[in-house]
Amino acid sequence: QQPVQSPQAVILREGEDAVINCSSSKALYSVHWYRQKHGEAPVFLMILLKGGEQKGHEKISASFNEKKQQSSLYLTASQLSYSGTYFCGTDNQAGTALIFGKGTTLSVSS
Amino acid sequence: EAQVTQNPRYLITVTGKKLTVTCSQNMNHEYMSWYRQDPGLGLRQIYYSMNVEVTDKGDVPEGYKVSRKEKRNFPLILESPSPNQTSLYFCASSLINRESTQYFGPGTRLTVL
C-alpha cells in the first residue's frame, strides 16, 4: 500500500527545476506532500484533493492525476532552502491513516 | 504556540528494559499517530488513534503498545525493547478528516543496545 516515489534522489544547482513523482496502486482521495530537513521533523507542504482542489502554500506546486493514481511535485527555480527529503503520503482505504512513501532526497547547491 | 511535544528527545537503553516515550499536543486534535523512520524506508506508521480510547495498528505495530486515555496525550510503550527497535520516532496529530495537515513532534532518537 506504500506509495512509490521517484526518483530516489535529485541533485540540483540553484535555479534549476525538479519534479518528484508519487504513484499508488489504489484509488486515491488525497495526496499529501511533506518536506523534512536533516535532523528535523517533517513539515507540511500541501494537500491535493480528489476533484482538483489544492490546499497548500509556498512557491511549490503539484498536480494530482486521479485516473493514473499519481501526483507530481514541481520545484521551480530551486533555492538552497529546498534541500531536504520530500515525502508523499496517501490515505489508506479506510481513510484512517496516512501512508508515506520512502522519500526523495533533494540536494541543491550554489 | 500550537505544537506536538515528545519526551525524551534522545534515549539510549538496553534490551528488555521497559520504556515509554510521551507525546502531547495542544491543538485539541482527535487524531494522533506514531511513526518510526529508518534509512531508506521512509516513515512507517506504528499505531494511530482516532479519539480517546480508540487505537488501531498501523503497518509495524509488533513490539509496541499505545494508550489514549486523554485527548492530548498518546504515549508509546516498548515493553521489552530490542535492538531492531533502534530508530527515530515521530508522533503526529491532526484533525480527524482526510484533508487535514499532520503536525509532527520533534522526534525521539532511540538506541537499544
mmCIF file of C-alpha atoms in Angstrom:
data_model
loop_
_atom_site.group_PDB
_atom_site.id
_atom_site.type_symbol
_atom_site.label_atom_id
_atom_site.label_comp_id
_atom_site.label_asym_id
_atom_site.label_seq_id
_atom_site.Cartn_x
_atom_site.Cartn_y
_atom_site.Cartn_z
ATOM 1 C CA GLN A 1 0.000 0.000 0.000
ATOM 2 C CA GLN A 2 3.006 2.276 0.373
ATOM 3 C CA PRO A 3 3.106 4.824 -2.464
ATOM 4 C CA VAL A 4 6.140 4.701 -4.739
ATOM 5 C CA GLN A 5 8.256 7.826 -5.130
ATOM 6 C CA SER A 6 10.685 8.601 -7.931
ATOM 7 C CA PRO A 7 13.432 9.486 -8.267
ATOM 8 C CA GLN A 8 15.070 8.421 -5.018
ATOM 9 C CA ALA A 9 17.486 11.349 -5.140
ATOM 10 C CA VAL A 10 17.971 14.555 -7.100
ATOM 11 C CA ILE A 11 20.980 16.842 -7.215
ATOM 12 C CA LEU A 12 20.448 20.378 -8.475
ATOM 13 C CA ARG A 13 22.140 23.718 -8.728
ATOM 14 C CA GLU A 14 20.321 26.799 -7.550
ATOM 15 C CA GLY A 15 17.787 27.963 -10.112
ATOM 16 C CA GLU A 16 17.196 24.560 -11.678
ATOM 17 C CA ASP A 17 13.870 22.768 -11.691
ATOM 18 C CA ALA A 18 12.891 19.364 -10.355
ATOM 19 C CA VAL A 19 9.909 17.064 -10.450
ATOM 20 C CA ILE A 20 9.179 14.420 -7.827
ATOM 21 C CA ASN A 21 6.607 11.760 -8.595
ATOM 22 C CA CYS A 22 4.370 9.724 -6.344
ATOM 23 C CA SER A 23 2.250 6.831 -7.554
ATOM 24 C CA SER A 24 -0.164 4.473 -5.863
ATOM 25 C CA SER A 25 -1.608 1.093 -6.745
ATOM 26 C CA LYS A 26 -5.034 2.062 -5.409
ATOM 27 C CA ALA A 27 -7.570 4.819 -5.926
ATOM 28 C CA LEU A 28 -6.679 7.977 -4.080
ATOM 29 C CA TYR A 29 -8.786 10.538 -2.303
ATOM 30 C CA SER A 30 -5.911 12.802 -1.397
ATOM 31 C CA VAL A 31 -2.154 13.145 -1.662
ATOM 32 C CA HIS A 32 -0.128 14.948 0.987
ATOM 33 C CA TRP A 33 3.363 16.332 0.495
ATOM 34 C CA TYR A 34 5.856 16.950 3.310
ATOM 35 C CA ARG A 35 9.472 18.086 3.426
ATOM 36 C CA GLN A 36 11.971 17.039 6.056
ATOM 37 C CA LYS A 37 15.237 18.803 6.724
ATOM 38 C CA HIS A 38 18.058 16.711 8.107
ATOM 39 C CA GLY A 39 17.535 16.026 11.805
ATOM 40 C CA GLU A 40 14.160 17.743 11.906
ATOM 41 C CA ALA A 41 10.509 16.734 11.812
ATOM 42 C CA PRO A 42 8.585 16.563 8.528
ATOM 43 C CA VAL A 43 6.771 19.773 7.683
ATOM 44 C CA PHE A 44 3.570 20.063 5.693
ATOM 45 C CA LEU A 45 3.783 21.466 2.157
ATOM 46 C CA MET A 46 0.414 20.829 0.572
ATOM 47 C CA ILE A 47 -2.583 18.573 0.141
ATOM 48 C CA LEU A 48 -4.132 17.706 -3.202
ATOM 49 C CA LEU A 49 -7.678 16.506 -3.138
ATOM 50 C CA LYS A 50 -9.746 14.406 -5.484
ATOM 51 C CA GLY A 51 -11.648 16.769 -7.691
ATOM 52 C CA GLY A 52 -8.748 19.115 -8.200
ATOM 53 C CA GLU A 53 -8.760 21.365 -5.158
ATOM 54 C CA GLN A 54 -5.262 22.107 -3.931
ATOM 55 C CA LYS A 55 -4.535 23.322 -0.419
ATOM 56 C CA GLY A 56 -1.096 24.495 0.492
ATOM 57 C CA HIS A 57 1.361 27.328 0.442
ATOM 58 C CA GLU A 58 4.944 28.224 -0.508
ATOM 59 C CA LYS A 59 6.237 28.613 -4.036
ATOM 60 C CA ILE A 60 5.997 24.944 -4.859
ATOM 61 C CA SER A 61 3.245 23.444 -6.978
ATOM 62 C CA ALA A 62 1.848 19.991 -7.509
ATOM 63 C CA SER A 63 -0.564 18.053 -9.658
ATOM 64 C CA PHE A 64 -2.883 15.158 -8.938
ATOM 65 C CA ASN A 65 -3.942 12.760 -11.678
ATOM 66 C CA GLU A 66 -6.750 10.710 -10.176
ATOM 67 C CA LYS A 67 -7.049 8.371 -13.170
ATOM 68 C CA LYS A 68 -3.380 7.448 -13.109
ATOM 69 C CA GLN A 69 -3.318 7.476 -9.291
ATOM 70 C CA GLN A 70 -0.298 9.740 -9.403
ATOM 71 C CA SER A 71 0.867 13.050 -8.061
ATOM 72 C CA SER A 72 3.858 15.158 -9.007
ATOM 73 C CA LEU A 73 5.578 17.892 -7.021
ATOM 74 C CA TYR A 74 7.148 20.685 -9.043
ATOM 75 C CA LEU A 75 10.008 22.732 -7.630
ATOM 76 C CA THR A 76 10.918 25.555 -9.951
ATOM 77 C CA ALA A 77 13.918 27.849 -9.711
ATOM 78 C CA SER A 78 15.175 25.845 -6.754
ATOM 79 C CA GLN A 79 16.756 27.572 -3.790
ATOM 80 C CA LEU A 80 19.240 26.250 -1.250
ATOM 81 C CA SER A 81 16.394 26.099 1.251
ATOM 82 C CA TYR A 82 14.632 23.484 -0.880
ATOM 83 C CA SER A 83 17.180 20.853 0.123
ATOM 84 C CA GLY A 84 15.735 18.016 2.158
ATOM 85 C CA THR A 85 13.769 14.824 1.829
ATOM 86 C CA TYR A 86 10.317 15.018 0.290
ATOM 87 C CA PHE A 87 7.625 12.559 1.250
ATOM 88 C CA CYS A 88 4.272 11.950 -0.319
ATOM 89 C CA GLY A 89 1.521 10.446 1.786
ATOM 90 C CA THR A 90 -1.679 8.781 0.674
ATOM 91 C CA ASP A 91 -4.586 7.741 2.800
ATOM 92 C CA ASN A 92 -5.323 4.092 3.407
ATOM 93 C CA GLN A 93 -8.505 2.513 2.088
ATOM 94 C CA ALA A 94 -10.475 3.309 5.211
ATOM 95 C CA GLY A 95 -9.254 6.885 5.245
ATOM 96 C CA THR A 96 -7.981 6.422 8.787
ATOM 97 C CA ALA A 97 -4.244 6.627 8.251
ATOM 98 C CA LEU A 98 -1.658 8.378 6.127
ATOM 99 C CA ILE A 99 0.824 6.051 4.412
ATOM 100 C CA PHE A 100 4.092 7.659 3.376
ATOM 101 C CA GLY A 101 6.437 6.801 0.533
ATOM 102 C CA LYS A 102 10.130 6.170 1.129
ATOM 103 C CA GLY A 103 11.060 9.715 0.265
ATOM 104 C CA THR A 104 13.057 11.614 -2.359
ATOM 105 C CA THR A 105 16.213 13.388 -1.258
ATOM 106 C CA LEU A 106 16.792 16.736 -2.946
ATOM 107 C CA SER A 107 20.188 18.435 -2.723
ATOM 108 C CA VAL A 108 20.537 21.986 -4.004
ATOM 109 C CA SER A 109 23.977 23.535 -4.245
ATOM 110 C CA SER A 110 25.148 27.032 -5.136
ATOM 111 C CA GLU B 1 2.104 28.085 20.423
ATOM 112 C CA ALA B 2 0.460 25.144 18.671
ATOM 113 C CA GLN B 3 2.763 22.185 18.921
ATOM 114 C CA VAL B 4 3.383 18.499 19.420
ATOM 115 C CA THR B 5 5.944 17.671 22.080
ATOM 116 C CA GLN B 6 7.814 14.445 22.659
ATOM 117 C CA ASN B 7 9.979 13.284 25.525
ATOM 118 C CA PRO B 8 12.672 12.256 25.737
ATOM 119 C CA ARG B 9 14.364 13.529 22.593
ATOM 120 C CA TYR B 10 17.229 11.077 22.904
ATOM 121 C CA LEU B 11 17.323 7.772 24.726
ATOM 122 C CA ILE B 12 19.891 5.012 24.971
ATOM 123 C CA THR B 13 18.715 1.889 26.737
ATOM 124 C CA VAL B 14 19.391 -1.824 26.977
ATOM 125 C CA THR B 15 17.487 -4.787 25.647
ATOM 126 C CA GLY B 16 14.456 -5.695 27.720
ATOM 127 C CA LYS B 17 14.200 -2.561 29.827
ATOM 128 C CA LYS B 18 10.682 -1.163 29.511
ATOM 129 C CA LEU B 19 10.414 2.411 28.337
ATOM 130 C CA THR B 20 7.774 4.988 27.476
ATOM 131 C CA VAL B 21 8.034 7.853 25.023
ATOM 132 C CA THR B 22 5.493 10.556 25.745
ATOM 133 C CA CYS B 23 3.654 12.623 23.161
ATOM 134 C CA SER B 24 1.412 15.576 23.856
ATOM 135 C CA GLN B 25 -0.427 18.055 21.615
ATOM 136 C CA ASN B 26 -2.152 21.317 22.493
ATOM 137 C CA MET B 27 -4.299 21.714 19.368
ATOM 138 C CA ASN B 28 -7.310 19.673 20.527
ATOM 139 C CA HIS B 29 -6.724 17.212 17.682
ATOM 140 C CA GLU B 30 -8.691 13.998 17.632
ATOM 141 C CA TYR B 31 -6.183 12.030 15.562
ATOM 142 C CA MET B 32 -2.744 11.053 16.825
ATOM 143 C CA SER B 33 -0.196 8.713 15.374
ATOM 144 C CA TRP B 34 3.259 7.226 15.905
ATOM 145 C CA TYR B 35 5.789 6.653 13.122
ATOM 146 C CA ARG B 36 9.246 5.219 13.021
ATOM 147 C CA GLN B 37 11.787 6.375 10.495
ATOM 148 C CA ASP B 38 14.644 4.208 9.304
ATOM 149 C CA PRO B 39 17.116 4.978 6.499
ATOM 150 C CA GLY B 40 15.697 4.062 3.110
ATOM 151 C CA LEU B 41 12.325 3.012 4.499
ATOM 152 C CA GLY B 42 10.593 6.340 4.955
ATOM 153 C CA LEU B 43 8.020 6.931 7.677
ATOM 154 C CA ARG B 44 6.195 3.802 8.749
ATOM 155 C CA GLN B 45 3.170 4.002 10.946
ATOM 156 C CA ILE B 46 3.208 2.068 14.200
ATOM 157 C CA TYR B 47 -0.157 2.875 15.799
ATOM 158 C CA TYR B 48 -2.782 5.542 15.463
ATOM 159 C CA SER B 49 -5.709 6.791 17.477
ATOM 160 C CA MET B 50 -8.829 8.447 16.173
ATOM 161 C CA ASN B 51 -10.005 9.598 19.584
ATOM 162 C CA VAL B 52 -9.830 8.867 23.293
ATOM 163 C CA GLU B 53 -9.838 5.106 23.977
ATOM 164 C CA VAL B 54 -9.767 4.348 20.227
ATOM 165 C CA THR B 55 -6.481 2.973 18.925
ATOM 166 C CA ASP B 56 -5.536 0.805 15.964
ATOM 167 C CA LYS B 57 -2.475 -0.850 14.473
ATOM 168 C CA GLY B 58 -0.505 0.711 11.694
ATOM 169 C CA ASP B 59 1.964 -1.083 9.441
ATOM 170 C CA VAL B 60 4.600 -2.038 12.017
ATOM 171 C CA PRO B 61 2.926 -2.493 15.438
ATOM 172 C CA GLU B 62 4.893 -5.523 16.698
ATOM 173 C CA GLY B 63 6.733 -4.816 19.932
ATOM 174 C CA TYR B 64 4.857 -1.597 20.699
ATOM 175 C CA LYS B 65 1.865 -0.581 22.773
ATOM 176 C CA VAL B 66 -0.040 2.672 22.984
ATOM 177 C CA SER B 67 -2.803 4.164 25.066
ATOM 178 C CA ARG B 68 -5.101 7.158 24.650
ATOM 179 C CA LYS B 69 -6.655 7.992 27.980
ATOM 180 C CA GLU B 70 -6.739 11.725 27.346
ATOM 181 C CA LYS B 71 -7.202 13.597 24.104
ATOM 182 C CA ARG B 72 -3.908 15.442 24.319
ATOM 183 C CA ASN B 73 -1.603 12.525 25.196
ATOM 184 C CA PHE B 74 -0.581 9.449 23.233
ATOM 185 C CA PRO B 75 2.360 7.607 24.835
ATOM 186 C CA LEU B 76 4.313 4.908 23.026
ATOM 187 C CA ILE B 77 5.339 1.980 25.199
ATOM 188 C CA LEU B 78 8.073 -0.546 24.482
ATOM 189 C CA GLU B 79 7.560 -3.344 26.998
ATOM 190 C CA SER B 80 10.743 -5.214 26.107
ATOM 191 C CA PRO B 81 12.839 -3.209 23.656
ATOM 192 C CA SER B 82 15.118 -4.995 21.236
ATOM 193 C CA PRO B 83 17.965 -3.672 19.051
ATOM 194 C CA ASN B 84 15.757 -3.756 15.929
ATOM 195 C CA GLN B 85 13.659 -1.038 17.544
ATOM 196 C CA THR B 86 16.571 1.364 17.347
ATOM 197 C CA SER B 87 15.098 4.138 15.247
ATOM 198 C CA LEU B 88 13.894 7.724 15.037
ATOM 199 C CA TYR B 89 10.326 8.023 16.295
ATOM 200 C CA PHE B 90 7.840 10.738 15.443
ATOM 201 C CA CYS B 91 4.489 11.485 16.971
ATOM 202 C CA ALA B 92 1.950 13.394 14.873
ATOM 203 C CA SER B 93 -1.515 14.819 15.337
ATOM 204 C CA SER B 94 -4.242 16.209 13.122
ATOM 205 C CA LEU B 95 -7.927 16.849 12.856
ATOM 206 C CA ILE B 96 -9.899 13.760 12.023
ATOM 207 C CA ASN B 97 -10.632 14.227 8.347
ATOM 208 C CA ARG B 98 -8.623 13.206 5.292
ATOM 209 C CA GLU B 99 -7.975 16.782 4.293
ATOM 210 C CA SER B 100 -6.102 17.610 7.469
ATOM 211 C CA THR B 101 -2.478 18.554 7.892
ATOM 212 C CA GLN B 102 -0.445 16.330 10.172
ATOM 213 C CA TYR B 103 1.717 18.151 12.702
ATOM 214 C CA PHE B 104 4.804 16.283 13.736
ATOM 215 C CA GLY B 105 6.668 16.340 17.012
ATOM 216 C CA PRO B 106 10.442 16.942 17.037
ATOM 217 C CA GLY B 107 11.300 13.244 17.132
ATOM 218 C CA THR B 108 12.845 10.837 19.626
ATOM 219 C CA ARG B 109 16.049 9.069 18.721
ATOM 220 C CA LEU B 110 16.087 5.704 20.447
ATOM 221 C CA THR B 111 19.069 3.382 20.651
ATOM 222 C CA VAL B 112 18.604 -0.100 22.115
ATOM 223 C CA LEU B 113 21.854 -1.879 22.972
#
